[in-house]
Amino acid sequence: AQTVTQSQPEMSVQEAETVTLSCTYDTSESDYYLFWYKQPPSRQMILVIRQEAYKQQNATENRFSVNFQKAAKSFSLKISDSQLGDAAMYFCASSRAGTYKYIFGTGTRLKVLA
Amino acid sequence: ETGVTQSPTHLIKTRGQQVTLRCSSQSGHNTVSWYQQALGQGPQFIFQYYREEENGRGNFPPRFSGLQFPNYSSELNVNALELDDSALYLCASSLGALPPGNTIYFGEGSWLTVV
């Protein structure tokens, strides 16, 4: 069975600084995907970044990047130049390739301080 | 905006009642999945519909059922509501039964409170 663990219930970062959110996962699958989703107060889950497990290169999307350590089953999210609009719940998720069944962690609440 | 819309936004039901939640998927998307997100938790997969047939289910009892219509919109029905059913219900849509990149697009959810 797949599991996703986010050990940081809450994080704070100063505006314009960098913050890293942690995620570990466990899966017996060889082909899977990892995701970070952002959930602002509007409740809509917004895809931040996606990583294919077979790709060694870490995914990046503008100010967002991941540190994917496959052997350690670690998938952390780095947010650079943090902005007030980045404040939200962040969820790490995994899914086996070819399915839509996502396994989510419990989330990390990110606060951005002005 | 993902183009996935859900209704109603909020509703309150009494224990034992039945509820129907609705989802209109993004244009062209033929797969819909439903998730339950309890307060302070991550979403949990309920089930998935592809071309009007259920083709994947999570660990939820049979009183959670669904439908997908020819226009790919979907309903989630919950019978015999229990207090623990109080949660945010999220709908997500995507294209294809075997998704490229496994990416799904979420709506804003329906808040259900059972009293």
mmCIF file of C-alpha atoms in Angstrom:
data_model
loop_
_atom_site.group_PDB
_atom_site.id
_atom_site.type_symbol
_atom_site.label_atom_id
_atom_site.label_comp_id
_atom_site.label_asym_id
_atom_site.label_seq_id
_atom_site.Cartn_x
_atom_site.Cartn_y
_atom_site.Cartn_z
ATOM 1 C CA ALA A 1 0.000 0.000 0.000
ATOM 2 C CA GLN A 2 1.119 3.539 -0.693
ATOM 3 C CA THR A 3 1.563 6.002 2.140
ATOM 4 C CA VAL A 4 2.526 9.669 2.183
ATOM 5 C CA THR A 5 3.822 11.426 5.289
ATOM 6 C CA GLN A 6 4.156 15.142 5.891
ATOM 7 C CA SER A 7 5.778 15.679 9.269
ATOM 8 C CA GLN A 8 5.479 19.482 9.404
ATOM 9 C CA PRO A 9 1.938 20.553 10.339
ATOM 10 C CA GLU A 10 2.874 24.216 9.983
ATOM 11 C CA MET A 11 5.733 26.290 8.573
ATOM 12 C CA SER A 12 6.421 30.011 8.445
ATOM 13 C CA VAL A 13 8.592 31.977 6.054
ATOM 14 C CA GLN A 14 9.426 35.622 5.664
ATOM 15 C CA GLU A 15 8.318 37.233 2.426
ATOM 16 C CA ALA A 16 11.042 36.931 -0.271
ATOM 17 C CA GLU A 17 12.803 34.153 1.637
ATOM 18 C CA THR A 18 13.045 30.448 0.769
ATOM 19 C CA VAL A 19 11.229 27.621 2.516
ATOM 20 C CA THR A 20 11.324 23.846 2.124
ATOM 21 C CA LEU A 21 8.371 21.579 2.856
ATOM 22 C CA SER A 22 9.116 17.921 3.581
ATOM 23 C CA CYS A 23 7.386 14.803 2.315
ATOM 24 C CA THR A 24 8.254 11.131 2.528
ATOM 25 C CA TYR A 25 6.386 8.341 0.830
ATOM 26 C CA ASP A 26 6.325 4.602 0.654
ATOM 27 C CA THR A 27 5.331 2.527 -2.341
ATOM 28 C CA SER A 28 6.075 -0.859 -3.817
ATOM 29 C CA GLU A 29 5.357 0.427 -7.308
ATOM 30 C CA SER A 30 8.163 0.937 -9.793
ATOM 31 C CA ASP A 31 6.273 3.450 -11.919
ATOM 32 C CA TYR A 32 4.575 6.253 -10.035
ATOM 33 C CA TYR A 33 4.076 9.992 -9.877
ATOM 34 C CA LEU A 34 4.519 12.471 -7.080
ATOM 35 C CA PHE A 35 2.707 15.777 -6.724
ATOM 36 C CA TRP A 36 2.524 18.883 -4.645
ATOM 37 C CA TYR A 37 -0.861 20.563 -4.447
ATOM 38 C CA LYS A 38 -1.712 23.929 -2.934
ATOM 39 C CA GLN A 39 -5.059 24.461 -1.221
ATOM 40 C CA PRO A 40 -5.806 28.122 -0.436
ATOM 41 C CA PRO A 41 -8.816 29.198 1.649
ATOM 42 C CA SER A 42 -10.914 28.931 -1.516
ATOM 43 C CA ARG A 43 -10.464 25.149 -1.014
ATOM 44 C CA GLN A 44 -9.604 24.384 -4.628
ATOM 45 C CA MET A 45 -6.644 22.038 -4.939
ATOM 46 C CA ILE A 46 -4.169 23.585 -7.350
ATOM 47 C CA LEU A 47 -1.361 21.563 -8.879
ATOM 48 C CA VAL A 48 1.980 23.140 -8.030
ATOM 49 C CA ILE A 49 4.421 20.632 -9.444
ATOM 50 C CA ARG A 50 4.598 17.039 -10.665
ATOM 51 C CA GLN A 51 7.468 14.549 -10.734
ATOM 52 C CA GLU A 52 7.659 11.326 -12.693
ATOM 53 C CA ALA A 53 9.489 8.720 -10.629
ATOM 54 C CA TYR A 54 11.452 7.428 -13.619
ATOM 55 C CA LYS A 55 12.977 10.856 -14.221
ATOM 56 C CA GLN A 56 16.098 11.600 -12.238
ATOM 57 C CA GLN A 57 15.987 15.310 -12.938
ATOM 58 C CA ASN A 58 14.156 17.339 -10.314
ATOM 59 C CA ALA A 59 11.053 19.127 -11.572
ATOM 60 C CA THR A 60 10.905 22.915 -11.467
ATOM 61 C CA GLU A 61 8.080 25.375 -12.080
ATOM 62 C CA ASN A 62 9.183 28.987 -11.792
ATOM 63 C CA ARG A 63 9.767 29.630 -8.051
ATOM 64 C CA PHE A 64 8.846 26.058 -7.119
ATOM 65 C CA SER A 65 11.255 23.139 -7.296
ATOM 66 C CA VAL A 66 11.499 19.702 -5.775
ATOM 67 C CA ASN A 67 14.277 17.624 -4.316
ATOM 68 C CA PHE A 68 13.407 14.080 -5.334
ATOM 69 C CA GLN A 69 15.468 11.430 -3.544
ATOM 70 C CA LYS A 70 14.126 8.147 -4.885
ATOM 71 C CA ALA A 71 16.227 5.821 -2.767
ATOM 72 C CA ALA A 72 15.279 7.688 0.389
ATOM 73 C CA LYS A 73 11.658 8.031 -0.792
ATOM 74 C CA SER A 74 11.776 11.718 -0.108
ATOM 75 C CA PHE A 75 10.064 14.461 -2.116
ATOM 76 C CA SER A 76 10.510 17.945 -0.680
ATOM 77 C CA LEU A 77 9.174 21.194 -2.132
ATOM 78 C CA LYS A 78 11.280 24.347 -2.188
ATOM 79 C CA ILE A 79 9.589 27.704 -2.616
ATOM 80 C CA SER A 80 11.944 30.528 -3.499
ATOM 81 C CA ASP A 81 11.219 34.241 -3.171
ATOM 82 C CA SER A 82 8.110 33.495 -1.108
ATOM 83 C CA GLN A 83 5.109 35.708 -1.747
ATOM 84 C CA LEU A 84 2.069 36.489 0.381
ATOM 85 C CA GLY A 85 -0.058 34.591 -2.132
ATOM 86 C CA ASP A 86 1.877 31.409 -1.389
ATOM 87 C CA ALA A 87 0.178 31.142 2.002
ATOM 88 C CA ALA A 88 -1.968 28.011 1.897
ATOM 89 C CA MET A 89 -2.132 24.341 2.830
ATOM 90 C CA TYR A 90 0.307 22.262 0.816
ATOM 91 C CA PHE A 91 -0.367 18.599 0.191
ATOM 92 C CA CYS A 92 2.067 16.013 -1.066
ATOM 93 C CA ALA A 93 0.518 13.134 -3.022
ATOM 94 C CA SER A 94 1.512 10.025 -4.905
ATOM 95 C CA SER A 95 -0.207 7.853 -7.458
ATOM 96 C CA ARG A 96 0.622 4.669 -9.282
ATOM 97 C CA ALA A 97 1.144 5.252 -12.986
ATOM 98 C CA GLY A 98 -2.015 4.686 -14.968
ATOM 99 C CA THR A 99 -4.470 5.443 -12.162
ATOM 100 C CA TYR A 100 -6.129 8.512 -10.783
ATOM 101 C CA LYS A 101 -6.126 7.254 -7.222
ATOM 102 C CA TYR A 102 -4.021 9.758 -5.346
ATOM 103 C CA ILE A 103 -2.715 9.130 -1.867
ATOM 104 C CA PHE A 104 -2.394 12.410 0.002
ATOM 105 C CA GLY A 105 -0.438 13.395 3.079
ATOM 106 C CA THR A 106 -2.014 15.337 5.932
ATOM 107 C CA GLY A 107 -0.735 18.664 4.675
ATOM 108 C CA THR A 108 1.525 21.498 5.810
ATOM 109 C CA ARG A 109 0.105 24.927 6.502
ATOM 110 C CA LEU A 110 2.450 27.591 5.142
ATOM 111 C CA LYS A 111 2.327 31.084 6.582
ATOM 112 C CA VAL A 112 4.093 33.909 4.790
ATOM 113 C CA LEU A 113 5.072 36.820 6.989
ATOM 114 C CA ALA A 114 5.223 40.335 5.570
ATOM 115 C CA GLU B 1 -9.556 28.136 -12.780
ATOM 116 C CA THR B 2 -9.696 24.445 -13.666
ATOM 117 C CA GLY B 3 -13.119 24.462 -15.303
ATOM 118 C CA VAL B 4 -14.448 21.933 -12.783
ATOM 119 C CA THR B 5 -17.553 23.191 -11.018
ATOM 120 C CA GLN B 6 -19.350 21.666 -8.058
ATOM 121 C CA SER B 7 -22.695 22.258 -6.414
ATOM 122 C CA PRO B 8 -23.902 22.976 -3.871
ATOM 123 C CA THR B 9 -21.113 24.877 -2.159
ATOM 124 C CA HIS B 10 -22.381 24.216 1.343
ATOM 125 C CA LEU B 11 -25.156 22.110 2.764
ATOM 126 C CA ILE B 12 -26.371 20.799 6.084
ATOM 127 C CA LYS B 13 -28.093 17.452 6.446
ATOM 128 C CA THR B 14 -29.468 15.425 9.314
ATOM 129 C CA ARG B 15 -28.076 12.047 10.288
ATOM 130 C CA GLY B 16 -29.834 9.283 8.357
ATOM 131 C CA GLN B 17 -30.727 11.475 5.406
ATOM 132 C CA GLN B 18 -29.444 11.140 1.856
ATOM 133 C CA VAL B 19 -27.440 13.692 -0.104
ATOM 134 C CA THR B 20 -26.526 14.238 -3.761
ATOM 135 C CA LEU B 21 -23.513 16.306 -4.782
ATOM 136 C CA ARG B 22 -22.926 17.377 -8.368
ATOM 137 C CA CYS B 23 -19.872 17.961 -10.507
ATOM 138 C CA SER B 24 -19.417 19.372 -13.970
ATOM 139 C CA SER B 25 -16.081 18.374 -15.389
ATOM 140 C CA GLN B 26 -13.700 20.384 -17.495
ATOM 141 C CA SER B 27 -14.629 20.476 -21.168
ATOM 142 C CA GLY B 28 -13.421 17.361 -22.965
ATOM 143 C CA HIS B 29 -12.604 15.450 -19.795
ATOM 144 C CA ASN B 30 -14.210 12.012 -19.667
ATOM 145 C CA THR B 31 -12.969 10.811 -16.289
ATOM 146 C CA VAL B 32 -14.226 11.995 -12.921
ATOM 147 C CA SER B 33 -12.981 11.061 -9.497
ATOM 148 C CA TRP B 34 -14.359 11.976 -6.076
ATOM 149 C CA TYR B 35 -12.460 12.592 -2.857
ATOM 150 C CA GLN B 36 -13.509 13.138 0.752
ATOM 151 C CA GLN B 37 -11.471 15.595 2.803
ATOM 152 C CA ALA B 38 -12.222 15.599 6.519
ATOM 153 C CA LEU B 39 -11.218 18.643 8.534
ATOM 154 C CA GLY B 40 -7.448 18.741 9.062
ATOM 155 C CA GLN B 41 -6.820 15.797 6.772
ATOM 156 C CA GLY B 42 -5.735 15.193 3.214
ATOM 157 C CA PRO B 43 -8.279 14.087 0.625
ATOM 158 C CA GLN B 44 -9.173 10.409 0.428
ATOM 159 C CA PHE B 45 -10.134 8.702 -2.825
ATOM 160 C CA ILE B 46 -13.762 7.547 -2.959
ATOM 161 C CA PHE B 47 -14.163 6.340 -6.546
ATOM 162 C CA GLN B 48 -13.609 7.138 -10.190
ATOM 163 C CA TYR B 49 -15.858 7.054 -13.258
ATOM 164 C CA TYR B 50 -14.745 6.652 -16.834
ATOM 165 C CA ARG B 51 -17.283 6.848 -19.646
ATOM 166 C CA GLU B 52 -20.201 6.343 -17.266
ATOM 167 C CA GLU B 53 -18.767 3.300 -15.492
ATOM 168 C CA GLU B 54 -17.082 3.042 -12.111
ATOM 169 C CA ASN B 55 -13.545 1.802 -12.675
ATOM 170 C CA GLY B 56 -11.861 2.313 -9.343
ATOM 171 C CA ARG B 57 -12.970 2.551 -5.726
ATOM 172 C CA GLY B 58 -11.365 3.430 -2.441
ATOM 173 C CA ASN B 59 -12.155 2.120 1.019
ATOM 174 C CA PHE B 60 -15.685 3.531 1.309
ATOM 175 C CA PRO B 61 -18.885 1.611 2.083
ATOM 176 C CA PRO B 62 -21.569 0.935 -0.560
ATOM 177 C CA ARG B 63 -23.761 3.746 0.752
ATOM 178 C CA PHE B 64 -21.361 5.978 -1.184
ATOM 179 C CA SER B 65 -22.399 5.662 -4.810
ATOM 180 C CA GLY B 66 -22.060 7.670 -7.958
ATOM 181 C CA LEU B 67 -23.177 8.292 -11.481
ATOM 182 C CA GLN B 68 -21.580 9.719 -14.558
ATOM 183 C CA PHE B 69 -23.748 11.052 -17.360
ATOM 184 C CA PRO B 70 -23.194 11.060 -21.141
ATOM 185 C CA ASN B 71 -21.950 14.655 -20.940
ATOM 186 C CA TYR B 72 -19.413 13.396 -18.346
ATOM 187 C CA SER B 73 -20.905 15.357 -15.476
ATOM 188 C CA SER B 74 -21.177 13.336 -12.295
ATOM 189 C CA GLU B 75 -23.059 12.871 -9.048
ATOM 190 C CA LEU B 76 -21.960 11.553 -5.692
ATOM 191 C CA ASN B 77 -24.740 10.078 -3.579
ATOM 192 C CA VAL B 78 -24.410 9.249 0.092
ATOM 193 C CA ASN B 79 -27.198 7.356 1.848
ATOM 194 C CA ALA B 80 -27.866 6.960 5.563
ATOM 195 C CA LEU B 81 -25.657 9.897 6.473
ATOM 196 C CA GLU B 82 -23.474 9.595 9.545
ATOM 197 C CA LEU B 83 -21.846 12.360 11.567
ATOM 198 C CA ASP B 84 -18.416 11.257 10.282
ATOM 199 C CA ASP B 85 -19.531 11.987 6.724
ATOM 200 C CA SER B 86 -19.117 15.685 7.507
ATOM 201 C CA ALA B 87 -16.329 16.777 5.174
ATOM 202 C CA LEU B 88 -15.342 18.647 2.038
ATOM 203 C CA TYR B 89 -16.142 16.575 -1.033
ATOM 204 C CA LEU B 90 -13.883 17.249 -3.975
ATOM 205 C CA CYS B 91 -14.489 16.335 -7.571
ATOM 206 C CA ALA B 92 -11.639 16.072 -10.048
ATOM 207 C CA SER B 93 -11.664 15.550 -13.774
ATOM 208 C CA SER B 94 -9.141 14.381 -16.336
ATOM 209 C CA LEU B 95 -8.851 12.958 -19.799
ATOM 210 C CA GLY B 96 -8.639 9.262 -20.454
ATOM 211 C CA ALA B 97 -8.766 6.121 -18.371
ATOM 212 C CA LEU B 98 -4.993 5.829 -18.428
ATOM 213 C CA PRO B 99 -3.977 9.376 -17.797
ATOM 214 C CA PRO B 100 -0.811 10.799 -19.265
ATOM 215 C CA GLY B 101 1.085 12.262 -16.381
ATOM 216 C CA ASN B 102 -1.658 11.155 -14.010
ATOM 217 C CA THR B 103 -2.788 14.760 -13.673
ATOM 218 C CA ILE B 104 -6.248 15.574 -12.388
ATOM 219 C CA TYR B 105 -7.954 18.948 -11.973
ATOM 220 C CA PHE B 106 -10.011 19.698 -8.888
ATOM 221 C CA GLY B 107 -13.123 21.733 -8.283
ATOM 222 C CA GLU B 108 -13.668 23.901 -5.217
ATOM 223 C CA GLY B 109 -15.606 21.256 -3.388
ATOM 224 C CA SER B 110 -18.878 20.917 -1.543
ATOM 225 C CA TRP B 111 -18.916 21.317 2.220
ATOM 226 C CA LEU B 112 -21.258 18.793 3.846
ATOM 227 C CA THR B 113 -22.180 19.103 7.497
ATOM 228 C CA VAL B 114 -24.165 16.274 9.075
ATOM 229 C CA VAL B 115 -25.933 17.128 12.331
#
